[in-house]
Tab-separated table of N, CA and C in Angstrom:
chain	number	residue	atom	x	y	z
A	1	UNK	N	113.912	135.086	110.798
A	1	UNK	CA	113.263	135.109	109.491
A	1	UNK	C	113.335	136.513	108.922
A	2	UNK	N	112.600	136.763	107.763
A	2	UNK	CA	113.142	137.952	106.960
A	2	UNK	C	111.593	138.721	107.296
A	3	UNK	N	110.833	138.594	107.951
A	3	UNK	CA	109.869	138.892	108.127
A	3	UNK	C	108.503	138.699	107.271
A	4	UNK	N	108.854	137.922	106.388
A	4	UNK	CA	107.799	137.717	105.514
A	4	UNK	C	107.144	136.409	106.547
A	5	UNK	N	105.471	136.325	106.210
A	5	UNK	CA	105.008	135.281	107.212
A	5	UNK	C	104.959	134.089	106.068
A	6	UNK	N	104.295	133.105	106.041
A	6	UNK	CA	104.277	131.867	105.450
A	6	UNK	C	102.900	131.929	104.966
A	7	UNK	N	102.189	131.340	104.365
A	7	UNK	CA	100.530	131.145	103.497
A	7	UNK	C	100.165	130.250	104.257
A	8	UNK	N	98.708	129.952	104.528
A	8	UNK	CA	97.995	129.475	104.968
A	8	UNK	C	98.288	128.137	104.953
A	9	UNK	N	98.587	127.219	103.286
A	9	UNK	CA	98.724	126.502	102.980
A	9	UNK	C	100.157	125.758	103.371
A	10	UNK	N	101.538	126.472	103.904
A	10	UNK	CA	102.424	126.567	104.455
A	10	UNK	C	102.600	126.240	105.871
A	11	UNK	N	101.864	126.998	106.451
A	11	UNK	CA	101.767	126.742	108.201
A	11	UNK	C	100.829	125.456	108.270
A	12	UNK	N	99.897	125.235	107.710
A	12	UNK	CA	99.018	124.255	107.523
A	12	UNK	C	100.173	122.508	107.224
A	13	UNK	N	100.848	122.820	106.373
A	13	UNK	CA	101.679	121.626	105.894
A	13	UNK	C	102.670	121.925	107.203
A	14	UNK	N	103.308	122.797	107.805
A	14	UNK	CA	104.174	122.897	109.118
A	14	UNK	C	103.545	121.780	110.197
A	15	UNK	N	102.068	122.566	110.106
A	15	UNK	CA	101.986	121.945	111.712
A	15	UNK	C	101.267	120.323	111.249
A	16	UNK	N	101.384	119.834	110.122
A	16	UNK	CA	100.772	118.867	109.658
A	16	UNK	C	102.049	117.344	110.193
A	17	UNK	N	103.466	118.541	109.722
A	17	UNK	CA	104.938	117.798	109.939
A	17	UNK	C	104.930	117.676	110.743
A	18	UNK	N	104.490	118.546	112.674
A	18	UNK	CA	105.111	118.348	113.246
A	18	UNK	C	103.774	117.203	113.593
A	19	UNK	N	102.829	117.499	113.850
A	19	UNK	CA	102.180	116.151	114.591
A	19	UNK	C	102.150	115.071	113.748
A	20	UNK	N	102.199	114.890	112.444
A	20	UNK	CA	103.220	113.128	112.059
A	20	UNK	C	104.313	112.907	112.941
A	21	UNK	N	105.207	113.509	112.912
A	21	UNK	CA	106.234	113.661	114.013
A	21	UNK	C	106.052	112.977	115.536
A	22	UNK	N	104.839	113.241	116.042
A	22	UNK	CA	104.626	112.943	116.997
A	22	UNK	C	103.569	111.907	117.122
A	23	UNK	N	103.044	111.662	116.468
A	23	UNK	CA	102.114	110.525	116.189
A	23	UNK	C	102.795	109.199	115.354
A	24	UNK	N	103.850	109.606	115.191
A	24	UNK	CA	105.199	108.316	115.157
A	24	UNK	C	105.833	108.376	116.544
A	25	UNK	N	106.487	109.207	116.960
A	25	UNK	CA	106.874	109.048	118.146
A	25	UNK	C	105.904	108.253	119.217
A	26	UNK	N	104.995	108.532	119.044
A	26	UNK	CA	103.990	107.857	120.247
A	26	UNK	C	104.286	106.393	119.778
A	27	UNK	N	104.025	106.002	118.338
A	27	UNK	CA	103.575	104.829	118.258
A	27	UNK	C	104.795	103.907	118.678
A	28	UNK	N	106.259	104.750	118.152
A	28	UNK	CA	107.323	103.952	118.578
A	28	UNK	C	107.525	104.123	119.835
A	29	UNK	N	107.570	104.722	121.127
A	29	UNK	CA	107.995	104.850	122.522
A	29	UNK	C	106.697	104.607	123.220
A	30	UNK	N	105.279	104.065	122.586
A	30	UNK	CA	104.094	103.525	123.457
A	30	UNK	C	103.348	104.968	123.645
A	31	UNK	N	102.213	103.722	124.010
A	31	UNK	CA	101.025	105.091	124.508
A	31	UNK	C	101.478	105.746	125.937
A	32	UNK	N	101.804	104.506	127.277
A	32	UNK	CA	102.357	104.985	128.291
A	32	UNK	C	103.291	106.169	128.212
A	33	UNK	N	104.208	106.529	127.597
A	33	UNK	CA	105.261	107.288	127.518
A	33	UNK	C	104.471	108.925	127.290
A	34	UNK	N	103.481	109.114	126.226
A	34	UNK	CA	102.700	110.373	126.332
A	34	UNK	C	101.407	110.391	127.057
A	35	UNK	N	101.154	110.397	128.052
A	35	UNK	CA	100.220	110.975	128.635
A	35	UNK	C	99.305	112.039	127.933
A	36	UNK	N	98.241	112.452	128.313
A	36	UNK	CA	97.911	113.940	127.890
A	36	UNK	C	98.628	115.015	128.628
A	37	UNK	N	99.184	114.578	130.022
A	37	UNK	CA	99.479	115.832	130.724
A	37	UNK	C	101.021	116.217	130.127
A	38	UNK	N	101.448	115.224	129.671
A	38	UNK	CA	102.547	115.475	129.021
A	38	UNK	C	102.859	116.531	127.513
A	39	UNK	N	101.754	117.546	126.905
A	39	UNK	CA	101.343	117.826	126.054
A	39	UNK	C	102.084	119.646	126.099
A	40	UNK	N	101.719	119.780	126.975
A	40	UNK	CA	101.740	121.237	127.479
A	40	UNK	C	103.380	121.562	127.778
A	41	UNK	N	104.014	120.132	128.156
A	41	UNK	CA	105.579	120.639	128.442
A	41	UNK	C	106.083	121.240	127.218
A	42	UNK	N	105.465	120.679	125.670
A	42	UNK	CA	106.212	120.323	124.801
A	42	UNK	C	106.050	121.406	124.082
A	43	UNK	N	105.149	122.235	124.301
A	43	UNK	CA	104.597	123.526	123.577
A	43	UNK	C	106.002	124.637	122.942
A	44	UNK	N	106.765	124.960	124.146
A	44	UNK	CA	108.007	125.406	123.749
A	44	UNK	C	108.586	125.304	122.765
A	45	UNK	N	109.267	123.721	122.808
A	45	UNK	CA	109.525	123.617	121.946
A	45	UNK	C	109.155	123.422	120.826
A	46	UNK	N	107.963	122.683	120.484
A	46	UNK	CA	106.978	123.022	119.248
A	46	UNK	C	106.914	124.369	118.847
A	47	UNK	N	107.047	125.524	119.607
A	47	UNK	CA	106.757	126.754	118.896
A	47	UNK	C	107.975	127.376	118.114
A	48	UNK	N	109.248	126.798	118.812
A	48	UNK	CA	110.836	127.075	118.179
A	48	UNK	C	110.804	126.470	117.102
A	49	UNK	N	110.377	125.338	116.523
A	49	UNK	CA	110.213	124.261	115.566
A	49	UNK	C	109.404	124.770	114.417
A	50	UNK	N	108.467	125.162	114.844
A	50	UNK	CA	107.718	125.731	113.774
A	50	UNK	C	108.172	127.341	113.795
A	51	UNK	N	108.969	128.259	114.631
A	51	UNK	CA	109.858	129.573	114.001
A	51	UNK	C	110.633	128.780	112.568
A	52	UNK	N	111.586	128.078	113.601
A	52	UNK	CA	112.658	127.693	112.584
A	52	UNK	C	111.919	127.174	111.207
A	53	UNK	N	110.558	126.646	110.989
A	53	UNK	CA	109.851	126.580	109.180
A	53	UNK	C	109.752	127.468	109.076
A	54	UNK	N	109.832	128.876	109.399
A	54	UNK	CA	109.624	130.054	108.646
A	54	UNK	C	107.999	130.903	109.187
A	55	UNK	N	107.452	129.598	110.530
A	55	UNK	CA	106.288	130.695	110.599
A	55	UNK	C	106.742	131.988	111.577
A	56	UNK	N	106.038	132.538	111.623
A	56	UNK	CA	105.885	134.060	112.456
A	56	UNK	C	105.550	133.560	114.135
A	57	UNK	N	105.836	134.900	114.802
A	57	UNK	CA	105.406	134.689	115.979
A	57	UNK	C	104.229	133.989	116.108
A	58	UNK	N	103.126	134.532	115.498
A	58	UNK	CA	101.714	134.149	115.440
A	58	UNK	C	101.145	133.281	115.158
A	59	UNK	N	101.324	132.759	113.760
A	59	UNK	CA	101.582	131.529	113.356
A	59	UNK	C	102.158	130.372	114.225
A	60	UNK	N	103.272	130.586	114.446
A	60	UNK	CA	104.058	129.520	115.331
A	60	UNK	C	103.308	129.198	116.678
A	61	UNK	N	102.168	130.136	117.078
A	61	UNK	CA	101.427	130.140	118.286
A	61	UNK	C	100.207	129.599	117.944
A	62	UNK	N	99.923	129.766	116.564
A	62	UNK	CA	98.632	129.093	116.413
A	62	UNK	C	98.661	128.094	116.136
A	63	UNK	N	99.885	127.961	115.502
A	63	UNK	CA	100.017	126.188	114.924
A	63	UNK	C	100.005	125.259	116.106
A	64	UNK	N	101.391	125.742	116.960
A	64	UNK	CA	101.106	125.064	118.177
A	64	UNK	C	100.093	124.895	118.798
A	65	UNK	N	99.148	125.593	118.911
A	65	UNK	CA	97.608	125.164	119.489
A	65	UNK	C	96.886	124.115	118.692
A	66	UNK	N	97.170	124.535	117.433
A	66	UNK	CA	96.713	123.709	116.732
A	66	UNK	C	96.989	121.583	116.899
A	67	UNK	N	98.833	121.783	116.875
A	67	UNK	CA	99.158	120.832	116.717
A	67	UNK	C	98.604	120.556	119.016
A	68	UNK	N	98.732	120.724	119.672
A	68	UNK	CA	98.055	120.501	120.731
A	68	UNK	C	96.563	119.828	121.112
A	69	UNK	N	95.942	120.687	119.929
A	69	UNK	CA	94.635	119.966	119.755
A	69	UNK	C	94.622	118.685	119.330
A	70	UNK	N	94.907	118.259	117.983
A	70	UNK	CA	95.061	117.351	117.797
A	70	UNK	C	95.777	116.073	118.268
A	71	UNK	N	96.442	116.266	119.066
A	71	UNK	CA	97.486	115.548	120.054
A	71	UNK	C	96.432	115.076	121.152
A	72	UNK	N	95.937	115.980	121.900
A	72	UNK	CA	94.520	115.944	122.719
A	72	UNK	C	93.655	114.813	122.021
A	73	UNK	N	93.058	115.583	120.747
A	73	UNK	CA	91.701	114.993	120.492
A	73	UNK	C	92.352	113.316	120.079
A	74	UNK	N	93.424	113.297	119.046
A	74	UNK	CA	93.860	111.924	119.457
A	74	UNK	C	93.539	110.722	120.796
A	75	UNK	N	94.715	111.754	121.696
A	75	UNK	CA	95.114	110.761	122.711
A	75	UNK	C	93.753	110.471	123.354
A	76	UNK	N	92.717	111.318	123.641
A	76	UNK	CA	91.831	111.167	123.977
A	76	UNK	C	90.490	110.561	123.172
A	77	UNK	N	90.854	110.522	122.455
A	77	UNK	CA	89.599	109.315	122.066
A	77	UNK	C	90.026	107.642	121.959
A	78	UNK	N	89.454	106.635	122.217
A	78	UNK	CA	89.389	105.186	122.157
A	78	UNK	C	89.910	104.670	120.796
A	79	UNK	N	89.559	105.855	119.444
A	79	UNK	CA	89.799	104.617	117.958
A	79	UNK	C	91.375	105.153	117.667
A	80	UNK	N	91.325	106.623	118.256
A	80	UNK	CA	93.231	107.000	117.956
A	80	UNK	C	94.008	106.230	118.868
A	81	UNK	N	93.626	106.040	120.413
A	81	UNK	CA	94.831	105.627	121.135
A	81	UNK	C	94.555	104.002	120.581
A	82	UNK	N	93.497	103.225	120.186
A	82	UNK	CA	93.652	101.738	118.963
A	82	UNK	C	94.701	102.276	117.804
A	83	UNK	N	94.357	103.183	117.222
A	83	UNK	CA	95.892	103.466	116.217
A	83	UNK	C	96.867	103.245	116.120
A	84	UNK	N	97.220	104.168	117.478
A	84	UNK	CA	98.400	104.637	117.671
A	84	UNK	C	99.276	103.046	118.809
A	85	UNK	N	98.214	102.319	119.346
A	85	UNK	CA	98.362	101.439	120.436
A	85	UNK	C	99.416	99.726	119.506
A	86	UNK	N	100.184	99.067	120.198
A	86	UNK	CA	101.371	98.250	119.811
A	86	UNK	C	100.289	96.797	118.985
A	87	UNK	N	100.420	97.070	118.377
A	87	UNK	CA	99.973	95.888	116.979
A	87	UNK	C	100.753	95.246	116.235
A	88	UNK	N	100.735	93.540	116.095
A	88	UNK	CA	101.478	92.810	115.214
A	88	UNK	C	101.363	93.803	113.839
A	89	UNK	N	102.719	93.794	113.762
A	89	UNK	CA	103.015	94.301	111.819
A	89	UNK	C	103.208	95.394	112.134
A	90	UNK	N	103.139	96.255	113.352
A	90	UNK	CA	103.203	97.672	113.371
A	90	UNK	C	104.373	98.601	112.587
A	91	UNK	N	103.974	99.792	112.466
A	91	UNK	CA	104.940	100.639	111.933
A	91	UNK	C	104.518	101.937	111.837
A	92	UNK	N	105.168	102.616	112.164
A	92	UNK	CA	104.639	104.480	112.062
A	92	UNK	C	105.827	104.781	110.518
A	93	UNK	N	105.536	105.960	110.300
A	93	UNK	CA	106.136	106.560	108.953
A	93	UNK	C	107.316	105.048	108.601
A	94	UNK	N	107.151	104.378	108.133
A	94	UNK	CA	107.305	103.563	107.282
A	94	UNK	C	108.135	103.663	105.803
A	95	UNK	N	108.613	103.634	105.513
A	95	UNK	CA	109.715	103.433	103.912
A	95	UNK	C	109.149	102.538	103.372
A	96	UNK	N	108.711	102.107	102.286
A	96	UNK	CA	108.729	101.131	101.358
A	96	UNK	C	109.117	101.699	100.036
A	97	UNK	N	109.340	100.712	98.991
A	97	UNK	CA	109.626	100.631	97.598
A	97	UNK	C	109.050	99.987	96.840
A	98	UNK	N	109.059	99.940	95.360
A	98	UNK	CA	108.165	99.378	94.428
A	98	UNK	C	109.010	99.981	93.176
A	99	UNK	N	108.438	99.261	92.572
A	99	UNK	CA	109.250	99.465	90.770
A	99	UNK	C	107.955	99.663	89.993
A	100	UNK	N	108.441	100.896	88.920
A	100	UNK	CA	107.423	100.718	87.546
A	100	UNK	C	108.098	100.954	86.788
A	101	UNK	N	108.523	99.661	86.280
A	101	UNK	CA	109.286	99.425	85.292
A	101	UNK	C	110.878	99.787	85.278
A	102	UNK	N	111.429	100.417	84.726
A	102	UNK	CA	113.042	101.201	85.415
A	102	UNK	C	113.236	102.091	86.798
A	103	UNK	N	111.871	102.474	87.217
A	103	UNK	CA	111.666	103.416	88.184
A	103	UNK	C	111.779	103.044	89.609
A	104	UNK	N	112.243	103.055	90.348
A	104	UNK	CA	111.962	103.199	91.580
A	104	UNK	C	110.602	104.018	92.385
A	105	UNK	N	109.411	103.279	92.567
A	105	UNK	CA	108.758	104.857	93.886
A	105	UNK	C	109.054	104.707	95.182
A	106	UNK	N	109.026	105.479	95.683
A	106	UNK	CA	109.516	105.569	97.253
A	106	UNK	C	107.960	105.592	97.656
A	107	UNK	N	107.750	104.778	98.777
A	107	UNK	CA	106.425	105.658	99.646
A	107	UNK	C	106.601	105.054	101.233
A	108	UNK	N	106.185	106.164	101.549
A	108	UNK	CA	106.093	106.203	103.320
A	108	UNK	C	105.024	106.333	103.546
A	109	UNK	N	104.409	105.279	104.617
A	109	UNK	CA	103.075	105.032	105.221
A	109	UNK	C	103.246	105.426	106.299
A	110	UNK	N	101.744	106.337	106.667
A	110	UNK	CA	102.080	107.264	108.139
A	110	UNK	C	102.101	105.786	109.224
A	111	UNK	N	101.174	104.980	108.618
A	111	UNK	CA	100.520	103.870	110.102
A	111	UNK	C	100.219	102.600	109.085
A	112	UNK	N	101.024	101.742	109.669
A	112	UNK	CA	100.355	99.916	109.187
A	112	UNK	C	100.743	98.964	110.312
A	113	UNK	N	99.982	98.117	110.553
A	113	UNK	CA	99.129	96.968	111.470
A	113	UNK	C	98.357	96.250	111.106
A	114	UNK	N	98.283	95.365	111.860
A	114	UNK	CA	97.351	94.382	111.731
A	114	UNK	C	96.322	93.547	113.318
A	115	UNK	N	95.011	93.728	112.638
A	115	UNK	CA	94.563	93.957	114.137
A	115	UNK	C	93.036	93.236	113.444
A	116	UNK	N	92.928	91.764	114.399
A	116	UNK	CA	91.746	91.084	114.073
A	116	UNK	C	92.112	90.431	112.553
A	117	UNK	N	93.092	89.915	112.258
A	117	UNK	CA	93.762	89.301	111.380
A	117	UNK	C	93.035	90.343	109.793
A	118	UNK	N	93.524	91.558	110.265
A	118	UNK	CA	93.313	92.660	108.771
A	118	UNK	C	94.092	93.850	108.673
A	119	UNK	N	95.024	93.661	107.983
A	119	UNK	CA	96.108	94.479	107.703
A	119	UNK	C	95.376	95.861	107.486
A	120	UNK	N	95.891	96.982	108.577
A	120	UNK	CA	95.324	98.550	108.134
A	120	UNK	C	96.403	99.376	107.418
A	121	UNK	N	96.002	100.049	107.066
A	121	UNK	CA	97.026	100.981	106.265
A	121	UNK	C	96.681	102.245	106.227
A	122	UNK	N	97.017	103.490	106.928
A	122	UNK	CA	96.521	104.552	107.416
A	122	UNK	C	96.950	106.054	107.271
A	123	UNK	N	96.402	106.863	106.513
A	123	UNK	CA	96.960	107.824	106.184
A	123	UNK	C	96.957	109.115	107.045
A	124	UNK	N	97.345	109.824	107.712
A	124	UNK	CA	97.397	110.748	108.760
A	124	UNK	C	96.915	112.351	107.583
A	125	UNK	N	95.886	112.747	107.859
A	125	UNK	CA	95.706	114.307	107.128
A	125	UNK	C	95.339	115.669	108.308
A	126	UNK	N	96.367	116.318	108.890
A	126	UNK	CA	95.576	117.173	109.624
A	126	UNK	C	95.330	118.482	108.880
A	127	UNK	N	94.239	118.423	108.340
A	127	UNK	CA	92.931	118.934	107.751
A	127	UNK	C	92.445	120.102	108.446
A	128	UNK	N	92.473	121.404	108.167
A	128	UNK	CA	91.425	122.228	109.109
A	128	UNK	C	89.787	122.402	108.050
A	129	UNK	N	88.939	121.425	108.021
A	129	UNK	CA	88.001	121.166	107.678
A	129	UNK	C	86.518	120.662	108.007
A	130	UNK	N	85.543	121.192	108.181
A	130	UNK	CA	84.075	120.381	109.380
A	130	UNK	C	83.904	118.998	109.288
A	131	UNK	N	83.656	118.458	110.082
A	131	UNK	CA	83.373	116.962	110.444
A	131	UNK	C	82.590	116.271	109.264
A	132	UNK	N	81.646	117.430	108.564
A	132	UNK	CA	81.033	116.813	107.288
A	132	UNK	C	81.211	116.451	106.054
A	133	UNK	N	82.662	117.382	105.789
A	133	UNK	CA	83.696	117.284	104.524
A	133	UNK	C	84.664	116.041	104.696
A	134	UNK	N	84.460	115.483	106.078
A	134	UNK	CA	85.954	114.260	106.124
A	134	UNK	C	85.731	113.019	105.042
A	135	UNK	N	84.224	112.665	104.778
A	135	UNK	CA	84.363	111.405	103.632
A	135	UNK	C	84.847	111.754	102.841
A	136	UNK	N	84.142	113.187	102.029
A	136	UNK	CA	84.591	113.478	100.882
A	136	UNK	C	86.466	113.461	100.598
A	137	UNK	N	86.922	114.238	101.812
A	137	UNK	CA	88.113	114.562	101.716
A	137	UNK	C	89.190	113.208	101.488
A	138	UNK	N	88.507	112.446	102.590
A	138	UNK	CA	89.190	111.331	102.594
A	138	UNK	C	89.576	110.744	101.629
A	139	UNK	N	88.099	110.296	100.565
A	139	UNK	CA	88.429	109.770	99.011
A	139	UNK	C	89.260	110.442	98.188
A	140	UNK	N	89.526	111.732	98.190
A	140	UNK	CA	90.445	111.941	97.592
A	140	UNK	C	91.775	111.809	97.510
A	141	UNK	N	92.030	111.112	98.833
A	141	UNK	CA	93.320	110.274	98.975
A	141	UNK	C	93.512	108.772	98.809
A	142	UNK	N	92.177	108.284	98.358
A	142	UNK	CA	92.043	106.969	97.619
A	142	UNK	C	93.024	106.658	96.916
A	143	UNK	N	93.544	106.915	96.490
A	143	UNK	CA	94.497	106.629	94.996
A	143	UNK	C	96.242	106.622	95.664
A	144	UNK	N	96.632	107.280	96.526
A	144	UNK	CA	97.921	107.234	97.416
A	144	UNK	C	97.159	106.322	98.256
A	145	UNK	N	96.571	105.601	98.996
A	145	UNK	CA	96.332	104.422	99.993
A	145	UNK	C	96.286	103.176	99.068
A	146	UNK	N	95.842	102.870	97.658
A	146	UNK	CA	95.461	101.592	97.299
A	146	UNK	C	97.060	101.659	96.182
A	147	UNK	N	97.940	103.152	96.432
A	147	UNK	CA	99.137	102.500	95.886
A	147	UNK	C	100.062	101.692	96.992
A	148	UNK	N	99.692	102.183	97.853
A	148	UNK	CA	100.289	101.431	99.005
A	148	UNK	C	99.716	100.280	99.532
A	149	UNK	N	98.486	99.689	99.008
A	149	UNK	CA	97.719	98.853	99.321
A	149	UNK	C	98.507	97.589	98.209
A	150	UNK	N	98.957	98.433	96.921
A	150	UNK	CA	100.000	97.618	95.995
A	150	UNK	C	101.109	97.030	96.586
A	151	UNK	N	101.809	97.240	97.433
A	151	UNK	CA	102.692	96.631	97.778
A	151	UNK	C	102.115	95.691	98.341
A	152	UNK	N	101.210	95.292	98.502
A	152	UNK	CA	100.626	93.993	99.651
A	152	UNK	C	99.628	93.154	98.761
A	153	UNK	N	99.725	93.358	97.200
A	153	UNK	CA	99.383	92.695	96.474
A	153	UNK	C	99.176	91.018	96.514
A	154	UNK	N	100.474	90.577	97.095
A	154	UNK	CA	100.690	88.726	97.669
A	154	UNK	C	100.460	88.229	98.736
A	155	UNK	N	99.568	89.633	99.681
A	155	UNK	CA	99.795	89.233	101.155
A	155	UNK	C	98.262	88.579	100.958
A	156	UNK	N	98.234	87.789	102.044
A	156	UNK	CA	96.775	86.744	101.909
A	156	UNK	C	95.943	87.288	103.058
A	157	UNK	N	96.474	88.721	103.644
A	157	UNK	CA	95.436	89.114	104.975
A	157	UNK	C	94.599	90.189	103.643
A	158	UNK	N	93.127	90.058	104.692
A	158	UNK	CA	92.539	91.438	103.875
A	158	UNK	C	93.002	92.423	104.197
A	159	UNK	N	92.924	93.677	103.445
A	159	UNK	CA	93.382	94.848	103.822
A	159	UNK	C	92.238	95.615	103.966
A	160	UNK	N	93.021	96.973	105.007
A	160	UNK	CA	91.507	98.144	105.006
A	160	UNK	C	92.155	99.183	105.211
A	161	UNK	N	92.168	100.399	104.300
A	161	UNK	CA	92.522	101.485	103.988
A	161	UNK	C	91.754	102.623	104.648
A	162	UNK	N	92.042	103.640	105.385
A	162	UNK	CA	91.978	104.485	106.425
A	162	UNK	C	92.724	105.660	106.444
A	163	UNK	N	91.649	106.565	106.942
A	163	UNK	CA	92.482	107.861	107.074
A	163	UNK	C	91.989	108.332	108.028
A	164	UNK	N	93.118	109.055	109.141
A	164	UNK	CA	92.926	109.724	110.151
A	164	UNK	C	93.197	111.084	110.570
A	165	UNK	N	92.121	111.678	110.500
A	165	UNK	CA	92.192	112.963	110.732
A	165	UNK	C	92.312	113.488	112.309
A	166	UNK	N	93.657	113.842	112.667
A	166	UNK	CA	93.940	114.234	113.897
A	166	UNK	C	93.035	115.002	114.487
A	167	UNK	N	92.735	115.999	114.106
A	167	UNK	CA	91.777	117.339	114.295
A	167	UNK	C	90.478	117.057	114.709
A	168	UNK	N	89.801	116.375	114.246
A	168	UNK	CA	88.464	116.003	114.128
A	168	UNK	C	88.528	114.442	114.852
A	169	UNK	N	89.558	114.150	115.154
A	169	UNK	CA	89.941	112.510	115.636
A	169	UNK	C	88.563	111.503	115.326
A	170	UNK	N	88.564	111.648	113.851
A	170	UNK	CA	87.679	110.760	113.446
A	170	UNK	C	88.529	109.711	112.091
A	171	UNK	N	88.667	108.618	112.096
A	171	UNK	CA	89.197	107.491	111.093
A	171	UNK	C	87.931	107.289	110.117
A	172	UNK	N	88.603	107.329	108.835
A	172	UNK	CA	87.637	107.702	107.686
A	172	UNK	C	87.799	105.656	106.618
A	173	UNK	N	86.870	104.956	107.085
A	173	UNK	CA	87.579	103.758	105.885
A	173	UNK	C	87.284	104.076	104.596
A	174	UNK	N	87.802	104.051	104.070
A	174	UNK	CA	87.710	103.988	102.469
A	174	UNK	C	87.133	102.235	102.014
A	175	UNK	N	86.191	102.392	101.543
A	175	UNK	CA	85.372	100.851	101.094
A	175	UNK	C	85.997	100.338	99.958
């Protein structure tokens, strides 16, 4: 790098990429396949990964802790490894399409399933924010979940819109 470091807001969206990254990977190769002890091998290379975005030594060390934590607080709680765990309809980062009018939108859903005959639809935010800001935060991603809740306009399951904050490994429903 040229030595310039990256903004807060930068390393933040880095290490946000890499654990989507890996919180698809889990969902496609199973929960069996990551262990927790399996976490610590991967650090390495997570820290080359996030050089190569442009963070700094430091950065790239904190992120990685960062993205570690959340990998942890995930795997280790009961409602992430239900997340992340093999469900009819499943899908991690996801493609879909939709038209408005001449337009094409593209959107990719971090997480959709269906579990207890109710389609989830789940947005992944790793957030460095207190446990007390997650409703608020959450709603503000209301509006990207119920466009994606549009594509399922004809489907006859109910739906329930969700966001999961790695960090805080707490799932936020949106009512």
């Amino acid at each position: 790098a040229d030595g310039k470091t990256l903004t807060g807001a930068a390393q933040e969206a880095a290490v946000g990429t890499l654990v989507h990254r890996c919180l698809e990977l889990i969902v496609r190769q199973g929960l069996a396949a990551w262990p927790t002890e399996r976490l610590p091998t991967l650090a390495d290379g997570w820290r080359r990964w996030l050089r190569a975005q442009g963070l700094d030594v430091a950065q790239a060390e904190a992120g990685c802790a960062e993205a570690l934590a959340a990998l942890h607080t995930t795997l280790g709680s009961e409602t992430g490894r239900w997340l992340l765990a093999d469900h009819p309809g499943g899908g991690a980062e996801q493609a879909w399409a939709s038209c408005d009018g001449d337009v094409t939108v593209n959107h990719v859903i971090d997480r959709i399933f269906i579990a207890d005959g109710v389609r989830w639809i789940v947005d992944y935010k790793s957030v460095r924010i207190s446990s007390e800001e997650l409703t608020t935060r959450a709603e503000t991603f209301r509006p990207q979940l119920e466009r994606y809740a549009a594509l399922f306009s004809g489907d006859p399951l109910p739906l329930k819109l969700a966001v999961w904050f790695p960090l805080q490994g707490r799932l936020v429903e949106l009512s």
